[in-house]
CSV table of C-alpha atoms in Angstrom, one decimal:
chain,number,residue,atom,x,y,z
A,139,UNK,CA,127.0,114.2,103.8
A,140,UNK,CA,128.8,112.8,107.1
A,141,UNK,CA,131.7,112.3,104.8
A,142,UNK,CA,132.5,115.5,105.7
A,143,UNK,CA,133.6,114.5,109.1
A,144,UNK,CA,135.5,111.2,107.7
A,145,UNK,CA,138.1,110.2,109.9
A,146,UNK,CA,137.2,112.6,112.5
A,147,UNK,CA,134.8,114.2,115.2
A,148,UNK,CA,132.1,116.6,114.0
A,149,UNK,CA,133.7,118.9,116.3
A,150,UNK,CA,137.3,118.5,114.6
A,151,UNK,CA,139.0,121.6,113.9
A,152,UNK,CA,136.2,124.1,115.4
A,153,UNK,CA,136.7,126.9,117.8
A,154,UNK,CA,135.3,125.9,121.7
A,155,UNK,CA,131.9,128.0,121.2
A,156,UNK,CA,131.3,126.5,117.5
A,157,UNK,CA,132.3,122.8,118.7
A,158,UNK,CA,129.6,123.1,121.7
A,159,UNK,CA,126.9,123.8,119.4
A,160,UNK,CA,127.5,121.3,117.0
A,161,UNK,CA,127.7,118.8,120.2
A,162,UNK,CA,124.4,120.3,121.3
A,163,UNK,CA,122.7,119.5,118.1
A,164,UNK,CA,124.2,115.8,118.0
A,165,UNK,CA,123.2,115.2,121.6
A,166,UNK,CA,119.3,115.3,120.6
A,167,UNK,CA,116.9,113.4,118.2
A,168,UNK,CA,116.4,115.0,114.6
A,169,UNK,CA,112.9,116.5,115.3
A,170,UNK,CA,114.6,118.2,118.7
A,171,UNK,CA,117.3,119.5,116.1
A,172,UNK,CA,114.9,121.4,114.5
A,173,UNK,CA,113.6,122.9,117.8
A,174,UNK,CA,117.1,123.8,118.7
A,175,UNK,CA,117.7,125.7,115.4
A,176,UNK,CA,114.2,127.7,116.2
A,177,UNK,CA,116.0,128.6,119.6
A,178,UNK,CA,118.7,129.9,117.9
A,179,UNK,CA,116.7,131.9,115.4
A,180,UNK,CA,114.7,133.4,118.5
A,181,UNK,CA,118.0,134.2,120.2
A,182,UNK,CA,119.8,136.1,117.1
A,183,UNK,CA,120.6,139.8,118.3
A,184,UNK,CA,118.8,142.4,117.0
A,185,UNK,CA,121.0,145.0,115.1
A,186,UNK,CA,122.1,147.9,117.3
A,187,UNK,CA,120.9,151.2,116.1
A,188,UNK,CA,124.2,152.4,114.1
A,189,UNK,CA,123.4,149.6,111.6
A,190,UNK,CA,119.6,149.1,112.1
A,191,UNK,CA,119.3,152.8,110.6
A,192,UNK,CA,122.0,152.0,108.0
A,193,UNK,CA,120.7,148.6,106.3
A,194,UNK,CA,122.7,149.6,103.2
A,195,UNK,CA,125.9,149.0,105.1
A,196,UNK,CA,125.2,145.2,105.5
A,197,UNK,CA,125.9,142.4,102.7
A,198,UNK,CA,123.4,140.5,100.9
A,199,UNK,CA,123.5,136.8,100.9
A,200,UNK,CA,122.1,135.7,98.0
A,201,UNK,CA,123.0,131.9,98.3
A,202,UNK,CA,119.9,132.2,101.0
A,203,UNK,CA,116.5,131.5,100.2
A,204,UNK,CA,115.3,134.4,102.1
A,205,UNK,CA,116.7,137.8,102.4
A,206,UNK,CA,119.5,138.0,104.6
A,207,UNK,CA,122.1,140.6,105.3
A,208,UNK,CA,125.4,140.6,107.3
A,209,UNK,CA,128.3,142.6,108.3
A,210,UNK,CA,131.4,142.0,110.2
A,211,UNK,CA,133.5,144.4,112.2
A,212,UNK,CA,137.2,143.5,113.4
A,213,UNK,CA,138.6,145.4,116.3
A,214,UNK,CA,142.0,146.9,116.4
A,215,UNK,CA,143.2,144.8,119.3
A,216,UNK,CA,146.1,142.6,118.9
A,217,UNK,CA,143.9,140.0,118.3
A,218,UNK,CA,141.8,141.7,115.7
A,219,UNK,CA,138.4,140.5,117.5
A,220,UNK,CA,135.5,139.6,115.1
A,221,UNK,CA,132.1,141.0,115.6
A,222,UNK,CA,129.0,140.1,113.4
A,223,UNK,CA,125.9,141.3,112.6
A,224,UNK,CA,123.0,140.2,110.8
A,225,UNK,CA,119.4,141.2,109.9
A,226,UNK,CA,116.7,138.8,108.6
A,227,UNK,CA,113.2,138.7,108.9
A,228,UNK,CA,111.0,136.6,111.3
A,229,UNK,CA,109.5,135.0,108.3
A,230,UNK,CA,112.9,133.6,107.9
A,231,UNK,CA,113.6,131.4,111.1
A,232,UNK,CA,115.7,128.7,109.4
A,233,UNK,CA,117.9,131.3,107.8
A,234,UNK,CA,117.6,133.3,111.2
A,235,UNK,CA,118.6,130.0,113.2
A,236,UNK,CA,121.6,129.6,110.8
A,237,UNK,CA,122.7,133.2,111.6
A,238,UNK,CA,122.1,132.6,115.4
A,239,UNK,CA,124.7,129.7,115.2
A,240,UNK,CA,127.2,131.8,113.6
A,241,UNK,CA,126.7,134.6,115.8
A,242,UNK,CA,126.8,132.3,118.8
A,243,UNK,CA,129.9,130.4,117.7
A,244,UNK,CA,131.9,133.1,116.0
A,245,UNK,CA,131.0,136.3,117.6
A,246,UNK,CA,134.2,137.8,119.7
A,247,UNK,CA,136.6,135.3,118.2
A,248,UNK,CA,140.5,136.4,116.9
A,249,UNK,CA,140.0,137.1,113.1
A,250,UNK,CA,142.5,133.9,112.6
A,251,UNK,CA,140.2,131.5,114.3
A,252,UNK,CA,137.2,132.9,112.1
A,253,UNK,CA,139.4,132.3,109.0
A,254,UNK,CA,140.2,129.0,110.0
A,255,UNK,CA,136.8,127.7,110.6
A,256,UNK,CA,136.4,124.7,108.1
A,257,UNK,CA,134.1,125.5,105.2
A,258,UNK,CA,131.9,121.8,105.6
A,259,UNK,CA,131.0,123.3,109.3
A,260,UNK,CA,127.2,123.6,108.3
A,261,UNK,CA,127.2,120.1,107.2
A,262,UNK,CA,128.5,118.9,110.7
A,263,UNK,CA,125.2,120.0,112.5
A,264,UNK,CA,123.4,116.8,111.6
A,265,UNK,CA,121.0,118.5,110.0
A,266,UNK,CA,120.8,117.3,106.6
A,267,UNK,CA,117.8,115.0,106.9
A,268,UNK,CA,115.8,117.4,109.0
A,269,UNK,CA,116.5,120.8,106.9
A,270,UNK,CA,117.9,119.3,103.6
A,271,UNK,CA,121.7,120.0,102.4
A,272,UNK,CA,120.1,122.7,99.7
A,273,UNK,CA,118.8,124.7,102.6
A,274,UNK,CA,122.2,124.4,104.6
A,275,UNK,CA,124.2,126.0,101.6
A,276,UNK,CA,122.5,129.1,102.5
A,277,UNK,CA,124.6,128.9,105.7
A,278,UNK,CA,127.5,128.1,103.8
A,279,UNK,CA,126.9,131.2,101.7
A,280,UNK,CA,127.1,133.0,105.0
A,281,UNK,CA,130.4,131.8,106.5
A,282,UNK,CA,132.0,132.3,103.0
A,283,UNK,CA,130.9,136.1,103.1
A,284,UNK,CA,131.9,136.4,106.7
A,285,UNK,CA,135.5,135.0,106.0
A,286,UNK,CA,135.8,137.2,103.2
A,287,UNK,CA,134.9,140.0,104.9
A,288,UNK,CA,137.4,139.4,107.6
A,289,UNK,CA,139.9,138.5,105.2
A,290,UNK,CA,139.6,141.8,103.5
A,291,UNK,CA,139.4,143.6,107.0
A,292,UNK,CA,142.8,142.3,108.0
A,293,UNK,CA,144.6,142.4,104.6
A,294,UNK,CA,145.7,145.9,105.1
B,47,UNK,CA,83.1,112.5,102.6
B,48,UNK,CA,84.5,115.6,100.7
B,49,UNK,CA,83.6,119.0,102.7
B,50,UNK,CA,81.4,121.3,100.7
B,51,UNK,CA,83.3,123.8,98.8
B,52,UNK,CA,83.7,127.1,99.3
B,53,UNK,CA,80.7,129.3,97.3
B,54,UNK,CA,82.0,132.4,97.8
B,55,UNK,CA,81.7,134.9,94.9
B,56,UNK,CA,85.1,135.7,94.9
B,57,UNK,CA,86.2,132.4,93.5
B,58,UNK,CA,83.0,132.0,91.3
B,59,UNK,CA,84.6,133.1,88.0
B,60,UNK,CA,87.5,130.6,88.0
B,61,UNK,CA,87.5,127.5,85.8
B,62,UNK,CA,87.5,125.4,88.9
B,63,UNK,CA,86.5,127.2,92.1
B,64,UNK,CA,86.1,124.1,94.0
B,65,UNK,CA,90.2,124.0,94.2
B,66,UNK,CA,90.4,127.3,96.4
B,67,UNK,CA,89.1,128.4,99.6
B,68,UNK,CA,88.8,131.6,101.2
B,69,UNK,CA,90.4,132.5,104.7
B,70,UNK,CA,86.8,133.0,106.0
B,71,UNK,CA,85.6,129.4,104.4
B,72,UNK,CA,88.6,127.8,106.2
B,73,UNK,CA,88.1,129.6,109.4
B,74,UNK,CA,84.3,128.4,109.3
B,75,UNK,CA,85.3,125.1,108.6
B,76,UNK,CA,88.5,124.4,110.9
B,77,UNK,CA,87.5,121.2,112.7
B,78,UNK,CA,85.1,119.8,110.0
B,79,UNK,CA,85.1,116.3,109.6
B,80,UNK,CA,87.1,114.8,106.6
B,81,UNK,CA,89.3,118.2,106.5
B,82,UNK,CA,92.9,118.2,106.7
B,83,UNK,CA,94.9,121.4,106.5
B,84,UNK,CA,98.4,121.4,105.5
B,85,UNK,CA,101.4,123.8,105.8
B,86,UNK,CA,103.7,123.7,103.2
B,87,UNK,CA,106.4,126.3,103.4
B,88,UNK,CA,109.9,127.2,101.8
B,89,UNK,CA,111.4,127.9,105.1
B,90,UNK,CA,111.2,124.6,106.9
B,91,UNK,CA,110.9,125.9,110.4
B,92,UNK,CA,108.1,128.5,109.6
B,93,UNK,CA,105.4,125.9,110.5
B,94,UNK,CA,106.8,125.8,114.1
B,95,UNK,CA,107.0,129.6,114.8
B,96,UNK,CA,103.0,129.3,114.5
B,97,UNK,CA,100.4,127.9,112.1
B,98,UNK,CA,96.9,127.3,111.5
B,99,UNK,CA,95.5,125.2,114.4
B,100,UNK,CA,95.1,121.8,113.6
B,101,UNK,CA,97.2,122.0,110.4
B,102,UNK,CA,99.8,119.7,109.6
B,103,UNK,CA,103.2,120.2,108.0
B,104,UNK,CA,104.4,118.6,105.0
B,105,UNK,CA,108.1,119.8,103.7
B,106,UNK,CA,108.8,119.6,100.0
B,107,UNK,CA,112.4,118.6,100.5
B,108,UNK,CA,111.9,116.3,103.4
B,109,UNK,CA,108.8,115.0,102.9
B,110,UNK,CA,108.1,114.9,99.2
B,111,UNK,CA,111.1,114.3,97.6
B,112,UNK,CA,113.1,111.0,97.4
B,113,UNK,CA,116.2,111.4,99.7
B,114,UNK,CA,118.5,109.7,96.9
B,115,UNK,CA,117.2,109.9,93.4
B,116,UNK,CA,115.9,113.4,92.1
B,117,UNK,CA,112.4,112.4,91.9
B,118,UNK,CA,109.4,112.6,94.3
B,119,UNK,CA,108.6,109.9,96.8
B,120,UNK,CA,106.7,106.5,95.4
B,121,UNK,CA,103.5,105.3,96.2
B,122,UNK,CA,104.7,103.5,99.4
B,123,UNK,CA,106.1,106.7,100.7
B,124,UNK,CA,103.6,108.8,99.9
B,125,UNK,CA,101.1,106.5,101.4
B,126,UNK,CA,102.9,106.5,104.7
B,127,UNK,CA,103.3,110.4,104.6
B,128,UNK,CA,99.5,110.6,104.2
B,129,UNK,CA,99.1,108.4,106.8
B,130,UNK,CA,101.2,109.8,109.4
B,131,UNK,CA,99.7,113.2,108.6
B,132,UNK,CA,96.1,111.8,109.2
B,133,UNK,CA,94.8,112.3,105.8
B,134,UNK,CA,92.7,109.7,104.0
B,135,UNK,CA,92.2,109.0,100.5
B,136,UNK,CA,88.7,110.5,100.9
B,137,UNK,CA,90.1,113.6,102.9
B,138,UNK,CA,89.6,117.3,101.8
B,139,UNK,CA,93.0,118.7,101.8
B,140,UNK,CA,93.2,122.4,102.2
B,141,UNK,CA,96.9,123.4,101.5
B,142,UNK,CA,98.6,126.7,102.4
B,143,UNK,CA,101.9,128.4,102.8
B,144,UNK,CA,104.3,130.9,102.4
B,145,UNK,CA,105.2,132.8,99.1
B,146,UNK,CA,102.1,133.4,97.9
B,147,UNK,CA,101.8,129.4,98.2
B,148,UNK,CA,104.7,128.3,95.9
B,149,UNK,CA,105.3,125.7,97.9
B,150,UNK,CA,101.4,125.0,98.7
B,151,UNK,CA,101.0,124.8,94.9
B,152,UNK,CA,103.9,122.3,94.6
B,153,UNK,CA,102.5,120.3,97.1
B,154,UNK,CA,99.2,120.2,95.6
B,155,UNK,CA,100.9,119.3,92.5
B,156,UNK,CA,102.3,116.2,94.0
B,157,UNK,CA,99.2,115.6,95.6
B,158,UNK,CA,97.6,115.3,92.0
B,159,UNK,CA,100.8,113.2,90.9
B,160,UNK,CA,98.9,110.6,93.0
B,161,UNK,CA,95.7,111.1,92.3
B,162,UNK,CA,94.4,112.6,95.4
B,163,UNK,CA,91.3,114.0,94.4
B,164,UNK,CA,89.9,116.4,96.6
B,165,UNK,CA,93.0,118.9,97.3
B,166,UNK,CA,92.7,122.8,97.5
B,167,UNK,CA,94.8,125.9,98.2
B,168,UNK,CA,93.8,128.7,100.4
B,169,UNK,CA,94.1,131.5,98.7
B,170,UNK,CA,96.4,134.1,99.6
B,171,UNK,CA,98.3,131.4,102.1
B,172,UNK,CA,100.1,131.9,105.1
B,173,UNK,CA,100.3,135.6,104.5
B,174,UNK,CA,96.4,136.4,104.1
B,175,UNK,CA,95.6,134.3,107.3
B,176,UNK,CA,98.4,136.3,109.1
B,177,UNK,CA,97.1,139.7,108.0
B,178,UNK,CA,93.6,139.0,109.0
B,179,UNK,CA,94.9,138.3,112.5
B,180,UNK,CA,93.4,135.1,112.5
B,181,UNK,CA,94.5,132.3,115.0
B,182,UNK,CA,97.4,130.4,115.1
B,183,UNK,CA,99.4,128.2,117.5
B,184,UNK,CA,102.4,126.7,118.3
B,185,UNK,CA,101.0,123.3,119.8
B,186,UNK,CA,102.0,120.2,117.6
B,187,UNK,CA,99.4,118.4,115.9
B,188,UNK,CA,99.2,115.1,116.6
B,189,UNK,CA,96.5,113.6,114.0
B,190,UNK,CA,95.2,109.9,114.3
B,191,UNK,CA,97.3,107.8,112.2
B,192,UNK,CA,95.1,106.7,108.9
B,193,UNK,CA,95.2,104.1,106.5
B,194,UNK,CA,96.2,105.5,103.3
B,195,UNK,CA,96.4,103.4,99.9
B,196,UNK,CA,99.5,102.4,98.1
B,197,UNK,CA,98.3,104.6,94.8
B,198,UNK,CA,101.0,104.5,91.9
B,199,UNK,CA,102.2,107.8,90.8
B,200,UNK,CA,101.2,108.8,87.3
B,201,UNK,CA,103.6,111.1,86.1
B,202,UNK,CA,102.4,111.4,82.1
B,203,UNK,CA,99.4,114.0,82.7
B,204,UNK,CA,100.7,116.5,84.5
B,205,UNK,CA,104.8,116.1,84.7
B,206,UNK,CA,107.1,116.3,81.8
B,207,UNK,CA,110.6,115.0,81.6
B,208,UNK,CA,113.7,116.5,79.6
B,209,UNK,CA,112.8,114.5,76.5
B,210,UNK,CA,109.4,115.3,76.3
B,211,UNK,CA,110.5,119.3,76.1
B,212,UNK,CA,112.7,118.3,73.3
B,213,UNK,CA,110.0,116.8,71.6
B,214,UNK,CA,107.7,119.7,72.4
B,215,UNK,CA,110.0,122.0,70.9
B,216,UNK,CA,108.0,123.5,67.8
B,217,UNK,CA,104.9,121.7,68.8
B,218,UNK,CA,103.2,123.8,71.6
B,219,UNK,CA,103.9,126.4,73.8
B,220,UNK,CA,106.5,126.6,76.7
B,221,UNK,CA,106.1,128.8,79.5
B,222,UNK,CA,109.1,130.2,81.6
B,223,UNK,CA,108.1,131.6,84.8
B,224,UNK,CA,111.4,132.5,86.3
B,225,UNK,CA,112.4,136.3,86.7
B,226,UNK,CA,113.4,138.5,83.4
B,227,UNK,CA,117.3,138.0,84.5
B,228,UNK,CA,117.0,134.5,84.9
B,229,UNK,CA,115.1,134.0,81.6
B,230,UNK,CA,117.7,136.2,79.5
B,231,UNK,CA,120.5,134.6,80.5
B,232,UNK,CA,122.3,137.5,82.7
B,233,UNK,CA,124.5,136.4,85.4
B,234,UNK,CA,124.5,137.9,88.6
B,235,UNK,CA,128.3,137.5,89.7
B,236,UNK,CA,128.5,137.7,93.4
B,237,UNK,CA,132.2,138.4,94.4
B,238,UNK,CA,134.1,135.4,95.5
B,239,UNK,CA,131.3,133.4,94.6
B,240,UNK,CA,130.4,131.2,91.6
B,241,UNK,CA,127.1,131.0,90.2
B,242,UNK,CA,125.5,127.6,91.7
B,243,UNK,CA,122.8,125.8,90.4
B,244,UNK,CA,123.4,125.4,86.4
B,245,UNK,CA,126.5,126.0,83.8
B,246,UNK,CA,124.3,127.9,81.4
B,247,UNK,CA,122.1,130.8,81.7
B,248,UNK,CA,119.1,131.6,79.1
B,249,UNK,CA,115.9,129.9,78.5
B,250,UNK,CA,114.7,127.1,76.5
B,251,UNK,CA,113.9,128.0,72.8
B,252,UNK,CA,110.4,129.2,72.2
B,253,UNK,CA,109.4,129.5,76.1
B,254,UNK,CA,107.7,132.8,76.2
B,255,UNK,CA,108.3,134.5,79.6
B,256,UNK,CA,105.8,134.9,82.2
B,257,UNK,CA,107.2,135.2,85.7
B,258,UNK,CA,105.2,133.5,88.0
B,259,UNK,CA,104.4,136.6,90.1
B,260,UNK,CA,102.3,138.3,87.6
B,261,UNK,CA,99.6,135.9,88.7
B,262,UNK,CA,99.7,137.2,92.2
B,263,UNK,CA,97.9,140.0,93.3
B,264,UNK,CA,99.5,142.6,96.0
B,265,UNK,CA,98.2,140.7,99.0
B,266,UNK,CA,99.5,137.1,97.4
B,267,UNK,CA,96.0,136.0,96.7
B,268,UNK,CA,95.2,135.2,92.8
B,269,UNK,CA,94.4,137.6,90.4
B,270,UNK,CA,91.0,137.3,89.2
B,271,UNK,CA,90.2,135.4,85.7
B,272,UNK,CA,89.9,138.4,83.7
B,273,UNK,CA,93.2,139.8,84.6
B,274,UNK,CA,94.8,136.2,84.3
B,275,UNK,CA,93.4,135.7,80.7
B,276,UNK,CA,94.7,138.9,79.7
B,277,UNK,CA,98.0,138.0,80.7
B,278,UNK,CA,98.4,134.1,79.4
B,279,UNK,CA,95.8,134.3,76.6
B,280,UNK,CA,95.7,138.0,75.3
B,281,UNK,CA,99.4,138.6,75.7
B,282,UNK,CA,101.1,135.5,75.3
B,283,UNK,CA,98.6,133.6,73.1
B,284,UNK,CA,97.7,130.3,75.1
B,285,UNK,CA,94.6,128.8,73.9
B,286,UNK,CA,92.4,126.2,75.5
B,287,UNK,CA,93.5,122.8,74.1
B,288,UNK,CA,97.0,123.8,73.7
B,289,UNK,CA,99.7,121.5,75.3
B,290,UNK,CA,101.6,123.6,77.4
B,291,UNK,CA,104.8,122.8,79.5
B,292,UNK,CA,106.0,125.4,82.2
B,293,UNK,CA,109.4,125.6,83.7
B,294,UNK,CA,111.3,127.4,86.4
B,295,UNK,CA,114.6,126.6,88.2
B,296,UNK,CA,113.2,123.4,90.0
B,297,UNK,CA,109.7,123.4,89.6
B,298,UNK,CA,108.1,125.2,92.3
B,299,UNK,CA,107.2,128.5,90.8
B,300,UNK,CA,106.0,126.6,87.5
B,301,UNK,CA,103.9,124.6,90.3
B,302,UNK,CA,102.2,127.9,90.7
B,303,UNK,CA,101.6,128.6,87.3
B,304,UNK,CA,100.4,125.3,86.5
B,305,UNK,CA,97.9,125.6,89.4
B,306,UNK,CA,96.7,128.8,87.5
B,307,UNK,CA,96.6,127.6,83.9
B,308,UNK,CA,94.8,124.5,85.0
B,309,UNK,CA,92.5,125.2,87.8
B,310,UNK,CA,91.7,128.9,87.5
B,311,UNK,CA,91.6,129.5,83.5
B,312,UNK,CA,90.8,125.7,82.7
B,313,UNK,CA,93.5,124.4,80.6
B,314,UNK,CA,93.3,120.9,80.2
B,315,UNK,CA,96.7,119.8,79.1
B,316,UNK,CA,99.4,121.6,81.2
B,317,UNK,CA,102.5,119.7,82.6
B,318,UNK,CA,104.9,120.8,84.9
B,319,UNK,CA,108.6,120.1,83.9
B,320,UNK,CA,110.2,120.0,87.4
B,321,UNK,CA,113.6,119.2,86.1
B,322,UNK,CA,113.5,122.6,85.0
B,323,UNK,CA,116.5,124.9,84.6
B,324,UNK,CA,119.0,123.1,87.0
B,325,UNK,CA,118.3,120.4,84.6
B,326,UNK,CA,118.1,122.3,81.3
B,327,UNK,CA,120.8,124.6,82.0
B,328,UNK,CA,123.5,121.5,83.1
B,329,UNK,CA,122.4,119.3,80.3
B,330,UNK,CA,124.6,118.8,77.4
B,331,UNK,CA,123.5,119.6,73.7
B,332,UNK,CA,120.0,120.7,74.7
B,333,UNK,CA,119.2,123.8,72.8
B,334,UNK,CA,119.2,127.1,74.5
B,335,UNK,CA,118.4,130.9,73.9
B,336,UNK,CA,119.3,134.0,75.6
B,337,UNK,CA,118.1,137.4,75.4
B,338,UNK,CA,114.4,138.7,75.7
B,339,UNK,CA,113.2,136.8,72.2
B,340,UNK,CA,111.8,133.3,72.8
B,341,UNK,CA,113.6,132.2,70.0
B,342,UNK,CA,112.9,129.3,67.4
B,343,UNK,CA,112.8,125.7,67.8
B,344,UNK,CA,115.8,123.9,66.6
B,345,UNK,CA,116.1,121.7,63.4
B,346,UNK,CA,115.4,118.1,64.0
B,347,UNK,CA,118.4,116.1,64.7
B,348,UNK,CA,118.0,113.0,63.1
């Protein structure tokens, strides 16, 4: 549904790194967007050892068709910078791709900016036809969980 | 010209062994004239990460479903899809995929709606091929376009709609192939998230519960015929000649069961209710049963 962007550019209200990703997707044809998503899937950073050894610390995302787990860390600095960690198997490249976009687009941002990311961002990537809205719901689920974790971490 | 069937003794006991091929048969027959290999996955990018050499991709969402109406593509759409994938009306099509062939079975069922004659599954699917370290490639397949006829889709024999299911209650067996939690109507509320997909939980009254995965062995291949018969006939009482309807959440897992009942066990009147729980669980005033018991058929409303 591109109605999400009615009246504005698809990048409206997005932090710069995420806006750039959205622009990159729109700059290429639909089949190439799948390839770009695959690049994000391949680029998803592996878990650092402190989490790789403790997978139970990560939160599952049941909105995704494939198993994915995520965790956010919020630094104690003035901006409360956010760091994201994901774990998804190689047999789930689409889910890994969504995670890769969120990692590249949000990691290191101040908590306030992460919380301000509009919930419809996943429908602004131009992937509705190539990937289908149903699958994109998984990405929305990831974003919702990231924001909830950040809200909980910064509430105290 | 159809490609000869797989004579493997591993398949011989099934009612219609010609509907399955083994990984070895496929490896031996790759490139055979008249054979088109199709990958159909849950994950829309999995094919791109590496696929059986020469295989084309058909995606259940973006290729087989109509983008507007909740329905499959029509005859024209299917003909265009087939032509683009290099499939002719007389091609032998072998489909494989992830998740123990859920989506491959779903694609095969849609091919059957269009009466495509020779369509088979690769037993064990993508995982079996990978486990045996058989060759894969990331090279895009570019099949020569074909001329596939526009064939009208025929839903009535193997597809059930909600009114068919309502009329079926009390008249024939229903098989719910979802997980036990979905069948009983238990909810798994996640913090801060509404349950998506269906407003009500439970199952269609009288449906017996046979989670789809009971038909699959550890390695993702189908269980042998005797084991399958013990489940569906022995335990659940399905009899040859029964008019059976299978359903799940959106019709994909029940395609797997439809394949088992129709082609492996030889039931000849099996329909897949693809509206499944995402339709039934949202429909107004349809009967629903909760808990572990199938429940009774409701009295007919006049």
